Amino acid sequence: MALKTILLSFRRVFLLCASFIILLVASSCETDPPLFPVGEVMGYKPLYASDFVDTDVRVIEPQPINNPGKIYYYGSYLFLNEGGYGVHLINNVDPSNPRQVGFIKIPGVGDVAIRGNMMFANSFRDLVTIDLSDLANIREVGRLEDVFPDAPSNLVPPDRGYFECVDTEKGRVLGWGYQLLDNPKCFR
Amino acid sequence: MKNFTYRYTILIIILVFSLSGCSLDSENSFDPGTGQGGSLARFTILDNFLYIVDDTSLKTVDISDPLNPHLLSTTLLGRGIETIFPYGGYLFIGSTDGMFIYSVEQPDNPTFVSIFSHLTACDPVVVQGDYAYVTLRDGVDCWQAINQLEVVNVSNVFDPRLERTVPMRNPHGLGVDERILFVTEGTFGLKQFQLDNPTNPVELRFIDTLKAFDVIMNNGLLMVVGQDGLFQFGYGQDGSMVLLSAIKRQ
């Protein structure tokens, strides 16, 4: 039993070393050896063109939180990324009783930052400005195109780590959403 | 005489308060019109400039006219650029190669100051006073994965020095506010540290039921996001912590 365990651990070390050497050669020691299976982990999921009816920025009614991502705090409001589809708008005047008041659809969003009621967000290749000064009428007011030229063409996500492999049959990848993944099979 | 002492005491109290008020928060407090991101943010705003890190570069965008933002520059930094944190006139950039420090003395033209490169993977970074707190997730030291919190002395930005490492399980985002530090541990939970000595984080609490990957700390309000949803706590500098609300993943 003990011998078997030792052999197994030798095998594990060997495998790790082998994959490490391969990685070392391939990427000069920038990533760690992937370990599979990994179960539930945070990571990137491809966003396919076919997932979006359109790429317009607009506000819709509050949506269920399925894939909570990054958060941003501004003037008693919380903005919670939803897997690259947009941000939940949460009234947090009373942190004991936060209320979802809307969902800002921003296809391909990864990050937002806000100053003076203007929200800046990435939407696939573009940087968009969204006016928040009237919460009943949140809308896109500016767009700088092709700031992120590499985003859509990549078959790998913007960060190292686990990601859901691209299924080319689903069409073109427009970007990536950061969310909980169920046992992803890819790693970079 | 008594009145005189009394006046002095009041003066000193006011002085101490205003001084500590200056050192409490990061850049976000300088401009009340700017929001606050978590440590995993890739966007940050300082005055009229939006700084963005993507996988390989730092982009500077002029947003003085928010309706017509324009890209001023793209500075190549290498690979695996992941997070950006502004503090004291510098941008602290987390990447897989280490922590870059850029000066924004000229805000339209960030300039390289130094890189702190200990192991091959540094991730989110937050800074307070003379110290940067960096989490290292699945870092590579030969074939052993390293997970730890690093305390880096950045009092000399040209020469950041490692002060201490604290072993972790799978650290992601983190936040610091005076004497309290929170570090998320991914699916393993959330850790609270006390920083009476800023170079020696002492673990106060480990909530292993709260899956967490980033936090925002704002004047006694802790916002935690994890795969189960958004959780808010009140926290005190004495180490107290109370759950305020939870918006759960549906």
XYZ file of C-alpha atoms in Angstrom:
438
model
C 0.000 0.000 0.000
C 2.728 2.399 1.057
C 4.795 1.420 -1.974
C 1.823 2.033 -4.231
C 1.341 5.461 -2.701
C 5.009 6.259 -3.209
C 4.841 5.047 -6.797
C 1.736 7.132 -7.350
C 3.347 10.204 -5.919
C 6.437 9.526 -8.056
C 4.171 9.325 -11.046
C 2.500 12.557 -10.037
C 5.820 14.327 -9.582
C 7.013 12.935 -12.891
C 3.885 14.120 -14.658
C 4.135 17.515 -13.043
C 7.813 17.786 -13.947
C 7.132 16.697 -17.515
C 4.320 19.175 -17.953
C 6.388 21.820 -16.269
C 9.322 21.246 -18.588
C 6.984 21.397 -21.566
C 5.515 24.594 -20.234
C 8.954 25.964 -19.490
C 10.005 25.377 -23.057
C 6.703 26.597 -24.447
C 6.184 29.673 -22.355
C 9.364 30.245 -20.380
C 7.914 29.487 -16.981
C 4.949 31.816 -17.000
C 2.164 29.432 -16.167
C 1.749 26.719 -13.615
C 1.052 23.145 -14.564
C -2.676 22.586 -14.994
C -4.296 20.009 -12.787
C -7.402 18.238 -14.058
C -10.144 17.689 -13.121
C -10.588 20.835 -11.100
C -14.307 20.863 -10.228
C -15.937 24.238 -9.767
C -13.538 27.150 -10.256
C -13.685 30.766 -11.271
C -12.495 31.339 -14.793
C -13.337 32.544 -18.263
C -16.129 31.437 -20.523
C -16.185 32.309 -24.209
C -18.917 34.711 -25.286
C -20.092 33.733 -28.747
C -21.583 36.106 -31.283
C -24.624 33.828 -31.331
C -25.210 34.502 -27.602
C -26.156 38.089 -28.335
C -29.211 39.309 -30.192
C -27.494 42.665 -30.504
C -24.560 44.441 -28.914
C -26.497 47.527 -27.823
C -25.987 49.006 -24.383
C -29.277 49.520 -22.566
C -31.039 49.110 -19.253
C -33.543 46.388 -18.650
C -35.435 45.187 -15.589
C -33.474 43.498 -12.779
C -32.134 40.089 -13.773
C -31.318 37.023 -11.700
C -27.720 36.809 -10.548
C -26.354 33.675 -12.171
C -22.673 34.403 -12.605
C -21.492 37.069 -10.172
C -18.249 38.709 -11.280
C -16.317 41.823 -10.345
C -17.866 44.562 -8.216
C -17.661 48.341 -8.326
C -18.969 50.804 -5.751
C -20.154 54.299 -6.565
C -22.318 56.693 -4.610
C -24.245 54.084 -2.615
C -24.766 51.980 -5.726
C -23.151 48.653 -6.411
C -22.379 47.399 -9.885
C -21.990 43.640 -10.151
C -20.732 42.064 -13.350
C -22.823 39.236 -14.745
C -20.582 36.898 -16.725
C -19.709 39.466 -19.394
C -23.348 40.233 -20.324
C -23.765 43.390 -18.285
C -23.882 44.720 -14.739
C -26.537 44.415 -12.074
C -27.444 47.819 -10.718
C -27.950 47.576 -6.965
C -29.212 50.374 -4.743
C -27.078 50.051 -1.628
C -28.215 53.092 0.334
C -29.083 50.617 3.094
C -26.437 47.848 2.994
C -28.716 45.747 5.204
C -31.284 45.821 2.456
C -29.666 46.176 -0.981
C -32.159 46.316 -3.820
C -31.624 45.295 -7.422
C -33.071 48.141 -9.435
C -32.001 47.297 -12.945
C -29.597 45.542 -15.245
C -27.325 47.449 -17.602
C -26.732 45.308 -20.666
C -23.132 45.809 -21.786
C -22.256 42.908 -24.064
C -18.694 41.713 -23.492
C -18.130 43.786 -20.356
C -15.202 42.911 -18.147
C -14.641 46.053 -16.118
C -16.288 49.340 -15.303
C -15.097 52.551 -13.659
C -17.192 55.592 -12.820
C -16.482 59.282 -12.420
C -18.946 62.138 -12.240
C -21.935 59.934 -13.107
C -20.207 58.680 -16.232
C -19.457 54.977 -16.414
C -16.671 53.678 -18.615
C -16.879 50.048 -19.617
C -15.330 47.740 -22.138
C -17.712 46.133 -24.585
C -15.753 43.621 -26.622
C -13.295 45.716 -28.666
C -14.729 49.077 -27.648
C -14.687 51.428 -24.699
C -18.155 52.851 -24.048
C -19.311 55.791 -21.944
C -22.632 55.322 -20.182
C -24.477 58.233 -18.608
C -25.810 57.342 -15.153
C -27.030 60.773 -14.124
C -30.663 59.808 -14.660
C -31.146 56.279 -13.392
C -34.434 56.027 -15.271
C -32.640 56.829 -18.489
C -29.231 55.174 -18.422
C -27.791 55.223 -21.918
C -24.664 55.045 -24.002
C -23.331 58.500 -24.779
C -19.882 57.795 -26.159
C -17.885 55.035 -27.783
C -14.208 54.691 -28.583
C -13.839 51.873 -31.049
C -11.129 49.227 -31.260
C -9.342 50.078 -28.030
C -8.990 46.367 -27.382
C -8.120 45.057 -30.811
C -6.905 41.669 -29.659
C -9.866 40.718 -27.544
C -12.100 39.020 -30.099
C -9.532 37.185 -32.152
C -8.055 35.272 -29.262
C -8.947 31.697 -28.700
C -7.679 32.090 -25.160
C -8.964 34.393 -22.417
C -7.206 37.529 -21.192
C -5.854 35.942 -17.996
C -3.929 32.850 -17.164
C -5.879 30.134 -15.429
C -8.691 27.755 -16.240
C -11.186 28.498 -18.966
C -13.986 26.839 -20.850
C -12.576 25.543 -24.121
C -13.758 27.261 -27.275
C -16.298 25.307 -29.277
C -15.704 26.479 -32.847
C -19.074 25.065 -33.906
C -20.756 27.741 -31.811
C -19.290 30.400 -34.035
C -17.118 33.383 -33.530
C -15.846 34.269 -30.061
C -16.521 37.923 -29.289
C -15.001 38.023 -25.840
C -14.838 36.374 -22.463
C -16.956 36.408 -19.329
C -15.457 35.839 -15.897
C -17.594 33.452 -13.903
C -17.923 30.153 -12.102
C -17.017 27.234 -14.335
C -17.987 23.635 -13.881
C -14.905 21.497 -14.378
C -13.311 23.376 -17.301
C -10.992 21.431 -19.576
C -8.726 24.235 -20.758
C -5.931 26.160 -19.144
C -3.492 28.840 -20.159
C -4.135 77.402 32.445
C -6.704 74.652 32.496
C -8.533 76.317 29.629
C -5.259 76.537 27.716
C -4.569 72.812 28.103
C -8.123 72.066 27.100
C -7.741 74.081 23.916
C -4.501 72.338 23.087
C -6.059 68.948 23.633
C -8.875 69.810 21.230
C -6.346 71.098 18.701
C -4.280 67.928 18.925
C -7.370 65.765 18.570
C -8.400 67.680 15.448
C -4.878 67.417 14.087
C -4.669 63.677 14.668
C -8.064 63.174 13.054
C -7.212 65.169 9.981
C -3.843 63.455 9.618
C -5.304 59.975 9.957
C -8.050 61.026 7.552
C -5.387 61.636 4.948
C -3.772 58.260 5.298
C -6.921 56.184 5.556
C -7.998 55.691 2.046
C -6.558 55.163 -1.367
C -6.868 57.532 -4.295
C -10.591 57.050 -4.355
C -11.134 59.466 -1.527
C -9.337 62.327 -3.275
C -12.092 62.708 -5.757
C -15.529 62.166 -4.288
C -16.904 61.820 -7.794
C -14.931 58.670 -8.528
C -16.056 55.192 -7.571
C -14.133 52.348 -6.039
C -13.272 49.033 -7.639
C -12.092 45.821 -6.095
C -8.489 44.651 -6.231
C -9.200 42.625 -9.366
C -10.039 45.773 -11.325
C -8.420 46.399 -14.685
C -9.808 49.934 -14.888
C -8.964 52.841 -12.628
C -9.658 56.541 -12.879
C -7.440 59.371 -11.629
C -8.778 62.824 -12.361
C -9.280 63.100 -16.097
C -7.521 59.883 -16.967
C -8.706 56.328 -17.207
C -5.968 53.719 -16.910
C -6.678 50.287 -18.289
C -4.589 47.147 -18.162
C -5.249 44.386 -20.617
C -3.253 41.224 -20.954
C -0.134 42.897 -22.314
C -0.318 46.642 -21.826
C -1.243 49.739 -19.885
C -3.535 52.106 -21.767
C -4.029 55.750 -20.875
C -7.341 57.251 -21.934
C -8.176 60.941 -21.648
C -11.735 61.209 -20.317
C -11.845 64.964 -19.728
C -14.632 64.918 -22.287
C -16.409 61.713 -21.306
C -18.509 61.750 -24.433
C -15.363 61.617 -26.533
C -12.727 59.624 -24.686
C -9.472 59.322 -26.543
C -6.635 56.889 -26.247
C -3.382 58.678 -25.450
C -0.970 55.799 -25.237
C -0.514 52.064 -25.018
C 2.519 50.946 -23.039
C 3.566 47.348 -23.503
C 4.298 45.690 -20.175
C 4.689 42.040 -21.004
C 2.323 39.163 -20.555
C -0.281 38.323 -17.940
C -1.110 41.852 -16.830
C -4.125 41.479 -14.574
C -4.877 44.253 -12.089
C -4.275 47.932 -11.424
C -4.380 49.817 -8.120
C -3.698 53.546 -7.730
C -2.005 54.864 -4.609
C -0.091 57.991 -3.733
C 0.671 59.115 -7.269
C 1.604 55.630 -8.458
C -0.090 52.803 -10.278
C 0.580 49.355 -8.837
C 0.057 46.783 -11.546
C -0.291 43.094 -10.783
C 0.952 40.673 -13.393
C 2.252 37.166 -13.659
C 5.770 38.554 -13.923
C 5.490 40.549 -10.728
C 4.255 43.905 -9.524
C 4.985 46.906 -11.722
C 5.102 50.406 -10.271
C 4.360 53.291 -12.629
C 4.450 56.962 -11.728
C 1.562 59.178 -12.799
C 3.328 62.398 -11.922
C 2.587 63.250 -15.517
C -0.886 61.729 -15.642
C -1.019 61.665 -19.431
C 2.229 59.742 -19.600
C 2.752 57.064 -16.917
C 6.413 56.237 -16.495
C 8.046 53.045 -15.323
C 9.501 53.176 -11.823
C 10.286 49.605 -10.870
C 9.176 46.012 -10.883
C 8.991 43.739 -7.880
C 9.453 40.219 -9.079
C 9.775 37.596 -6.423
C 8.275 34.439 -7.831
C 6.762 34.085 -11.262
C 3.177 35.003 -10.414
C 1.922 37.979 -8.489
C -1.698 38.875 -8.728
C -3.893 41.508 -7.115
C -2.203 44.190 -5.088
C -3.451 46.799 -2.626
C -1.318 49.459 -1.004
C -1.518 51.341 2.265
C 1.160 53.566 3.712
C 4.587 52.075 3.044
C 3.336 48.587 2.265
C 1.862 46.715 -0.638
C -0.105 43.536 -0.009
C 0.053 41.131 -2.902
C -1.538 37.744 -3.317
C 0.296 35.070 -5.178
C -1.929 32.347 -6.540
C -0.640 29.101 -7.975
C 2.716 30.711 -8.409
C 5.462 28.546 -9.760
C 8.566 27.712 -7.820
C 9.867 24.880 -9.901
C 6.957 22.479 -9.916
C 5.512 23.400 -6.590
C 2.469 25.651 -6.690
C 2.852 28.571 -4.306
C -0.107 30.289 -2.698
C 0.702 33.123 -0.366
C 0.165 36.678 0.747
C 3.218 38.895 0.408
C 3.941 42.084 2.303
C 6.205 44.311 0.218
C 7.862 47.451 1.529
C 7.310 50.137 -1.115
C 8.520 53.119 0.926
C 11.240 53.363 -1.699
C 9.284 52.809 -4.887
C 12.493 52.351 -6.820
C 13.448 49.399 -4.679
C 10.471 47.394 -3.341
C 11.489 44.823 -0.747
C 9.757 41.680 0.419
C 9.054 41.928 4.145
C 7.067 38.806 4.809
C 5.093 35.986 3.276
C 1.981 34.422 4.775
C 0.921 31.010 3.454
C -2.534 30.901 1.885
C -4.721 28.300 0.164
C -5.895 29.947 -3.072
C -5.872 33.729 -2.624
C -7.642 36.058 -5.042
C -8.670 39.664 -4.345
C -7.943 41.547 -1.143
C -8.627 44.836 0.607
C -7.004 46.890 3.339
C -8.392 49.619 5.582
C -6.170 50.870 8.394
C -5.614 47.948 10.722
C -7.859 45.439 8.965
C -6.951 43.338 5.934
C -9.295 40.929 4.161
C -7.972 38.311 1.774
C -10.278 36.116 -0.276
C -9.388 32.459 -0.568
C -11.540 31.525 -3.563
C -13.675 28.495 -2.793
C -11.888 28.052 0.530
C -13.358 31.188 2.103
C -12.492 34.619 3.409
C -9.717 35.551 5.838
C -9.554 38.574 8.079
C -6.196 39.812 9.335
C -5.285 42.409 11.902
C -2.468 44.798 11.002
C -1.359 46.429 14.238
C 2.065 45.868 12.751
C 1.653 46.504 9.017
C 4.377 44.002 8.173
C 2.866 41.256 10.272
C -0.713 40.324 9.325
C -2.233 38.325 12.174
C -5.133 36.095 11.241
C -8.268 36.988 13.191
C -10.924 35.020 11.428
C -11.384 32.473 8.681
C -14.891 32.158 7.294
C -14.627 28.912 5.367
C -18.292 28.878 4.390
C -18.086 32.081 2.342
C -16.630 31.474 -1.098
C -14.993 34.737 -2.055
C -12.896 36.139 -4.883
C -12.912 39.886 -4.360
C -13.735 42.523 -1.763
C -14.310 46.245 -1.514
C -13.758 47.918 1.844
C -15.330 51.308 2.357
C -15.485 53.010 5.761
C -16.599 50.022 7.800
C -18.569 48.409 4.980
C -17.177 45.221 3.491
C -18.583 44.013 0.190
C -17.614 40.462 -0.719
C -18.319 38.796 -4.018
C -18.015 35.083 -4.548
C -19.594 32.372 -6.583
C -22.586 32.236 -4.209
C -23.391 35.922 -4.582
C -22.794 39.276 -2.965
C -22.385 39.509 0.806
C -22.057 42.648 2.897
C -20.600 43.002 6.360
C -19.985 45.774 8.791
C -16.452 45.664 10.192
C -14.658 47.556 12.917
C -10.987 48.326 13.496
C -11.245 46.201 16.640
C -11.744 43.133 14.445
C -15.504 42.943 14.858
C -17.583 41.841 11.915
C -21.311 41.492 11.377
C -23.259 40.188 8.378
C -25.596 42.845 6.984
C -27.067 41.244 3.893
C -26.686 38.637 1.194
C -27.850 38.645 -2.396
C -27.513 35.030 -3.378
C -26.852 33.587 -6.762
C -30.119 32.398 -8.225
